[in-house]
Amino acid sequence: MAAQAKPVHLGVLIVAVVLVAIGVGAVAVWRIDWLGEHGSGLSDSFKYDLQKYQKIDPALFHYHLVAEMPIDMRDPRAIAIGLGDQILVAGDKAIYVYSPLLPGEGTGTSVSPRPLGEGPGVRAAGPTKAGRAVDSPHPNPLPEGEGTTKTISLDSEPYSLTVGNADHAFPGRIYVGMWDHVETFAPDGSHLATWSKLGILTSVACADKVVFVADAHAKVVWEFNPDGKPLGQIGRRSGSRQGPMFVVPSPYFPIAMGPDGLLRVSNPGAHRVEAFTLDGHLELAWGKPSERIEGFCGCCNPAHLAVLPDGRIVTAEKGIPRVKVYSAEGTFEGVVAGPESLSPNLAAATETREDLRLHPVSVAADSRGRILVLDPVARCVKIFVENQK
Amino acid sequence: MSRPCPLSGHRPKVGREKARVRVCRGGPRRRSGTPCLTSAAPSVHNRVRHGVLDLRIAIALLALWTLLSLPALAVERFPPPDFSNHQLPVTTVPPPQFAANPYVDVALLALALALASYLAIRRRSRRGLFLLTIASLVWFGFIRHGCICPVGSIQNVTLAIFDRAYAVPWAVAAFFALPILFTLFFGRTFCASVCPLGAVQELVALWPVKVPAWVDHSLGLLSYVYLGLGVLFSATGTAFLICRYDPFVGFFRLAASANMLIFGACFLVVGAFIGRPYCRYLCPYGALLRLVSRFSKWHVKIPPDECIRCRLCEDVCPYGAIREPTVATAVTERRRGRRRLAVLIGLAPLWIALGFWLGTRLEVPLSELHPTIRLADRIRQEQTGRVQGTIDASDAFRNTGRAPADLYRQALALSAMFRTAGGWFGAWVGLVVAAKLIHLSIRRQRNDYQPDRSGCVSCGRCFWYCPVEQAKQGWIQEVPGTGPLFGENSLPAEQAAGRKMDLSP
Amino acid sequence: MSHQQDIKRIMHRRAFVGNALRVAGALGIGGAVAGLTVRKGEGRPWVWQIDPSKCIACGNCATHCVLDESAVKCTHSFGMCGYCDLCTGYFHPEPIALNSGAENQLCPTGAIRRTFVEDPYFEYTIDERLCIGCGKCVKGCNTFGNGSLFLQVRHDRCQHCNECSIAIACPSQAYRRVPADQPYLLKLREAKG
Ligand code: SF4
Ligand code: SF4
Ligand code: SF4
Ligand code: SF4
């Protein structure tokens, strides 16, 4: 109405203003980043970046990946080497017993499975189909389709595992750390005993006549005889010292028995590996907190330990997933695996799994010095061998 | 760890994710001979043809899937240290603060609607309506932050219909239904002075110009399209599009992204010249009310009594809603009109069918708004190396350890759902176009100046222009004699303008 | 005259039918909507919340909220915390020293307070007035620690948008509607309020 009464140029002006407004509005709408495609727009000081520490100098790698063995489990948690280098993997309320890798370099062709005999309590798991979550260029050392796995069923979820070696009072006896107690099994898989309840068990290790159990709740290492009779503990609060000896902020508190007769205990909150004599005397301690390769990263590491036949220590870290080898005295030697060769999920910035649990890799070493890394996210065992000098 | 499926009691063995998809697969049935998903087509867009999908089942299953992804309560929890003398602090969890108690809220809405209807139809008080408009703007806009409003509630109601897991809160349902009920009896009095979006635009409609009829009619169709889109995306659980592009809620909250504020400001600038551009050309709730208002029992009238056809009100409606009396048409003309109407009615099913067909073609662009389909596309592109690097979303997906094939399967089901939904959306647009054409070619007989029932927002701006009203109010001595005046007698108009100045410039 | 009456009668009938239809329509709409609300319980209000098990702390929460200062803040489930000396949610990856020096702190706004409890434990609390919800500490804590730090929509600040703006931009689809009387998805049940 108004436009008609006013001079014509006003009408033109109005049309122009309206068109410009529509144009500007359209551009504004177009530029809205509803979907967050351009990220948060926060400056770098608001970003958490570990890139620098995730890159590892290739010269430091002393091991290389030779094979991957898929584990048909939803949630594999622990790995151990049994008598004659059998491979035991615990998870999904069961223990899978795999036949040893062939002595060869561990390539797919030279490794062949040998079935274990049936025994009481052992049931054949049937052919394991390789339920692989990762596409790997590496061969599977256990050919598909051949039923090589024996399964020991458990009542609840296992968390740790060890097998008595040839020097142990009961060679081949299997000690399984459940959440709060230990179950033992004979080499043939038959159930032996359920030990009394403890705190939160994260690791088991056996010496010749005793078994050590790491308790992350009580923050001590219990010592038992092979039948579950408590003998003592390492790491009690002593005298004037207020705090616990082992700083264990999370259920990652590994121990491992070395051929030198010393028990290696990770003190994750202190970023140290400590060595104890069998009667509980601290013999030596080493390690320092650092994101750099020679240190232990994050707030509580190492998360898993293994000892090589020659006494060197293998450490596995969570956060920045990496497996490294130290001399028995704690000198950093080299890297076995880093974020590139372990499942990328472990290197991811944030925990997004439903059970809110970190899934650090666990490690074991067989009698030939091969390092077996259980990658729970990729659901496979990765086999690393030392580079030829 | 693995929970049984609530439908079948099936306990997933390997990976919960797989089991979920196994459930989801109940929806679409693949035709035999189509390629398997895991051997995946080069793009998710190369979508496997599915049979007709029951939208509701798919959405229900989707909801189920969301339900299943609740974090598992890990019974085995690592405890905090045994402090010798320290109490763990309690994590504070402040309860939700709503701007208003829902009872108060709904009561106020009903009160405002009743008042608006009374003021518009009984009292015929522009001033009262105007004051109510401001009150509504303050309460429903700035105090309640314009959220949730009846416009957005369309989507909540739609979602509640299609998603079994979602119950629309009763207050929201009331917000949806009350204005419609009032409109059914009193016309769009909600738009007049209850809706905060309408209120903002009402206040800035300073120099309204007449929009050419064809522009008005064609832009008016947009709101029905927008309504269709809003329903489509909320029914599929994709997005609340209407809320996303609400131009004024940013002003009400006094906080919004810069682009949103610019968008809103542009609407206000346009609104200064084109009255209520959002209400007329976009508002999906307005589209609903337009339909309902057509059948309202009562409606505002321009003259309080008999129209004297003075034509004084002809151009005063800022929203172009005043219809002039019809002139009698020749018989031949009428006959031709009737024939055209018959043809148009006959064509309507064709329009709808065409719309449906075109709508199914919209599967890809429509589904692109769904986060799961976007994610599946991205993962596919990353896997085939068509894009380099990862984005947060693909990183997050990999972090879950879920197999891409599962994701693709889910995306395909969704995408089939979008094809069906797109078809219905297209059919709706076809129906709207057909109805518009039919409506335009129906001749109605009008003897006086009347507001167009669907377009009129009952703002009452035209009341004071009518000399009959002026005489009734006692502003002029008597009503000029009946019959067309052709505006020569400009006195009433000037007086009206004078009266008008103090409220709406 | 009779014609007039006819017209009147017709008008009457029309008005009656119209009214009947209107009342039927009103009852229909009212009934349908009421049915929708009562179908699933009492139709309680919903609010938006982050599922911490999905969130990847991408940072969008800090910037995509309709509020200038995001309604999302860091939340600490104290019962999950390890009370570490070297808290990776508090300290830079390579801190110079384990003290509260600004150069050692991860949080860009200094919103985390570190207090000594007893050897060897330290407690970390969030100052919500300073936290902007960027999630940097959440990443640090989740990467190495127990994940006791996580982001939540703080409902004293949230506007309860009908469609949460951050939910649209969330790359991990971590947002979902939760009943308003259980408005938090805390990581630890015991800490639930
Ligand atoms: S009340 Fe009058 S001025 Fe207002 S929209 Fe209706 S016809 Fe137009
Ligand atoms: S947008 Fe999503 S993933 Fe990013 S920080 Fe927020 S909740 Fe976490
Ligand atoms: S790092 Fe970010 S999320 Fe964490 S406390 Fe600081 S501002 Fe809040
Ligand atoms: S609902 Fe609105 S106010 Fe609340 S967090 Fe989301 S965007 Fe922010």
PDB file of C-alpha atoms in Angstrom, chain A residues 1-4 14 17-18 21-22 24-25 28-29 31-32 34-35 37 72 74 77 157 159 179 200 216-217 219 237 242 248-251 345 348-356 379, chain B residues 1-3 13-17 20 68-72 74 76-79 82 84 208-210 244-245 257 259-260 262-263 266 269-270 273-274 315-316 374 396 398-401 500:
ATOM      1  CA  MET A   1       0.000   0.000   0.000  1.00  0.00           C
ATOM      2  CA  ALA A   2       2.665   2.445   1.068  1.00  0.00           C
ATOM      3  CA  ALA A   3       4.787   1.781  -1.943  1.00  0.00           C
ATOM      4  CA  GLN A   4       2.119   2.888  -4.329  1.00  0.00           C
ATOM      5  CA  ILE A  14      12.517  -1.549  -0.983  1.00  0.00           C
ATOM      6  CA  VAL A  17      16.749  -3.989   0.341  1.00  0.00           C
ATOM      7  CA  VAL A  18      14.543  -7.074   0.484  1.00  0.00           C
ATOM      8  CA  ALA A  21      18.457  -9.188   2.944  1.00  0.00           C
ATOM      9  CA  ILE A  22      17.332 -12.436   1.385  1.00  0.00           C
ATOM     10  CA  VAL A  24      22.616 -12.198   3.058  1.00  0.00           C
ATOM     11  CA  GLY A  25      20.265 -14.484   4.948  1.00  0.00           C
ATOM     12  CA  ALA A  28      24.344 -16.954   6.505  1.00  0.00           C
ATOM     13  CA  VAL A  29      22.251 -20.102   6.472  1.00  0.00           C
ATOM     14  CA  ARG A  31      27.563 -20.984   6.227  1.00  0.00           C
ATOM     15  CA  ILE A  32      26.128 -22.488   9.397  1.00  0.00           C
ATOM     16  CA  TRP A  34      25.453 -27.615  11.914  1.00  0.00           C
ATOM     17  CA  LEU A  35      27.239 -30.877  11.398  1.00  0.00           C
ATOM     18  CA  GLU A  37      32.237 -30.492   9.671  1.00  0.00           C
ATOM     19  CA  ASP A  72      38.008 -66.029  18.142  1.00  0.00           C
ATOM     20  CA  ARG A  74      34.956 -61.224  21.939  1.00  0.00           C
ATOM     21  CA  ARG A  77      42.294 -60.444  28.119  1.00  0.00           C
ATOM     22  CA  GLU A 157      35.764 -63.545  33.325  1.00  0.00           C
ATOM     23  CA  TYR A 159      41.889 -61.350  34.083  1.00  0.00           C
ATOM     24  CA  TRP A 179      38.566 -60.748  39.391  1.00  0.00           C
ATOM     25  CA  ILE A 200      41.338 -57.386  42.737  1.00  0.00           C
ATOM     26  CA  ALA A 216      45.553 -54.121  42.858  1.00  0.00           C
ATOM     27  CA  HIS A 217      43.046 -53.388  45.584  1.00  0.00           C
ATOM     28  CA  LYS A 219      48.195 -52.975  46.541  1.00  0.00           C
ATOM     29  CA  ARG A 237      52.946 -50.487  54.587  1.00  0.00           C
ATOM     30  CA  GLN A 242      52.202 -43.722  55.322  1.00  0.00           C
ATOM     31  CA  VAL A 248      48.252 -48.733  41.867  1.00  0.00           C
ATOM     32  CA  PRO A 249      45.611 -46.309  40.628  1.00  0.00           C
ATOM     33  CA  SER A 250      43.932 -48.727  38.225  1.00  0.00           C
ATOM     34  CA  PRO A 251      43.593 -52.479  37.767  1.00  0.00           C
ATOM     35  CA  ASN A 345      42.010 -48.368  18.599  1.00  0.00           C
ATOM     36  CA  ALA A 348      42.759 -43.557  20.063  1.00  0.00           C
ATOM     37  CA  ALA A 349      42.409 -40.500  22.144  1.00  0.00           C
ATOM     38  CA  THR A 350      39.439 -41.496  24.186  1.00  0.00           C
ATOM     39  CA  GLU A 351      37.810 -44.546  25.550  1.00  0.00           C
ATOM     40  CA  THR A 352      34.622 -45.266  23.690  1.00  0.00           C
ATOM     41  CA  ARG A 353      33.945 -48.848  24.479  1.00  0.00           C
ATOM     42  CA  GLU A 354      30.764 -49.690  26.261  1.00  0.00           C
ATOM     43  CA  ASP A 355      32.271 -51.263  29.313  1.00  0.00           C
ATOM     44  CA  LEU A 356      34.452 -48.200  29.891  1.00  0.00           C
ATOM     45  CA  ARG A 379      41.450 -59.792  18.729  1.00  0.00           C
TER      46      ARG A 379
ATOM     47  CA  MET B   1      28.628 -58.975  29.420  1.00  0.00           C
ATOM     48  CA  SER B   2      26.386 -59.763  26.540  1.00  0.00           C
ATOM     49  CA  ARG B   3      22.763 -59.007  27.218  1.00  0.00           C
ATOM     50  CA  LYS B  13      27.893 -64.573  21.196  1.00  0.00           C
ATOM     51  CA  VAL B  14      30.489 -62.663  19.322  1.00  0.00           C
ATOM     52  CA  GLY B  15      30.248 -58.942  19.714  1.00  0.00           C
ATOM     53  CA  ARG B  16      27.121 -57.151  20.726  1.00  0.00           C
ATOM     54  CA  GLU B  17      27.255 -55.058  17.575  1.00  0.00           C
ATOM     55  CA  ARG B  20      22.132 -55.600  17.084  1.00  0.00           C
ATOM     56  CA  LEU B  68      20.837 -51.480  23.471  1.00  0.00           C
ATOM     57  CA  SER B  69      23.807 -49.191  23.319  1.00  0.00           C
ATOM     58  CA  LEU B  70      23.314 -47.992  26.866  1.00  0.00           C
ATOM     59  CA  PRO B  71      26.624 -48.353  28.635  1.00  0.00           C
ATOM     60  CA  ALA B  72      26.896 -51.697  30.298  1.00  0.00           C
ATOM     61  CA  ALA B  74      30.365 -52.956  34.841  1.00  0.00           C
ATOM     62  CA  GLU B  76      33.555 -55.088  38.619  1.00  0.00           C
ATOM     63  CA  ARG B  77      34.709 -51.639  39.461  1.00  0.00           C
ATOM     64  CA  PHE B  78      38.131 -50.561  40.539  1.00  0.00           C
ATOM     65  CA  PRO B  79      37.695 -48.755  43.864  1.00  0.00           C
ATOM     66  CA  ASP B  82      41.402 -46.399  50.991  1.00  0.00           C
ATOM     67  CA  SER B  84      43.027 -42.935  56.038  1.00  0.00           C
ATOM     68  CA  PRO B 208       4.407  -3.439   4.441  1.00  0.00           C
ATOM     69  CA  VAL B 209       4.132  -3.543   0.669  1.00  0.00           C
ATOM     70  CA  LYS B 210       1.752  -5.600  -1.364  1.00  0.00           C
ATOM     71  CA  ARG B 244      17.336 -25.908  13.538  1.00  0.00           C
ATOM     72  CA  TYR B 245      16.229 -23.094  11.270  1.00  0.00           C
ATOM     73  CA  SER B 257      25.837 -18.475  16.442  1.00  0.00           C
ATOM     74  CA  ASN B 259      25.228 -16.893  11.237  1.00  0.00           C
ATOM     75  CA  MET B 260      21.960 -17.712  12.954  1.00  0.00           C
ATOM     76  CA  ILE B 262      22.371 -12.780  10.751  1.00  0.00           C
ATOM     77  CA  PHE B 263      19.724 -15.099   9.394  1.00  0.00           C
ATOM     78  CA  CYS B 266      17.607 -10.678   7.634  1.00  0.00           C
ATOM     79  CA  VAL B 269      14.672  -6.619   7.591  1.00  0.00           C
ATOM     80  CA  VAL B 270      12.537  -8.410   5.045  1.00  0.00           C
ATOM     81  CA  PHE B 273       8.527  -4.565   4.072  1.00  0.00           C
ATOM     82  CA  ILE B 274       6.871  -7.908   3.610  1.00  0.00           C
ATOM     83  CA  ASP B 315      -5.120  -2.526   0.925  1.00  0.00           C
ATOM     84  CA  VAL B 316      -4.600  -2.154   4.619  1.00  0.00           C
ATOM     85  CA  ARG B 374      26.792 -39.807   6.510  1.00  0.00           C
ATOM     86  CA  ALA B 396      34.915 -42.351  16.753  1.00  0.00           C
ATOM     87  CA  ARG B 398      36.660 -47.089  14.546  1.00  0.00           C
ATOM     88  CA  ASN B 399      37.075 -46.609  18.238  1.00  0.00           C
ATOM     89  CA  THR B 400      33.940 -48.591  18.890  1.00  0.00           C
ATOM     90  CA  GLY B 401      35.494 -51.629  17.232  1.00  0.00           C
ATOM     91  CA  LYS B 500      -3.697   3.913  14.076  1.00  0.00           C
TER      92      LYS B 500
END
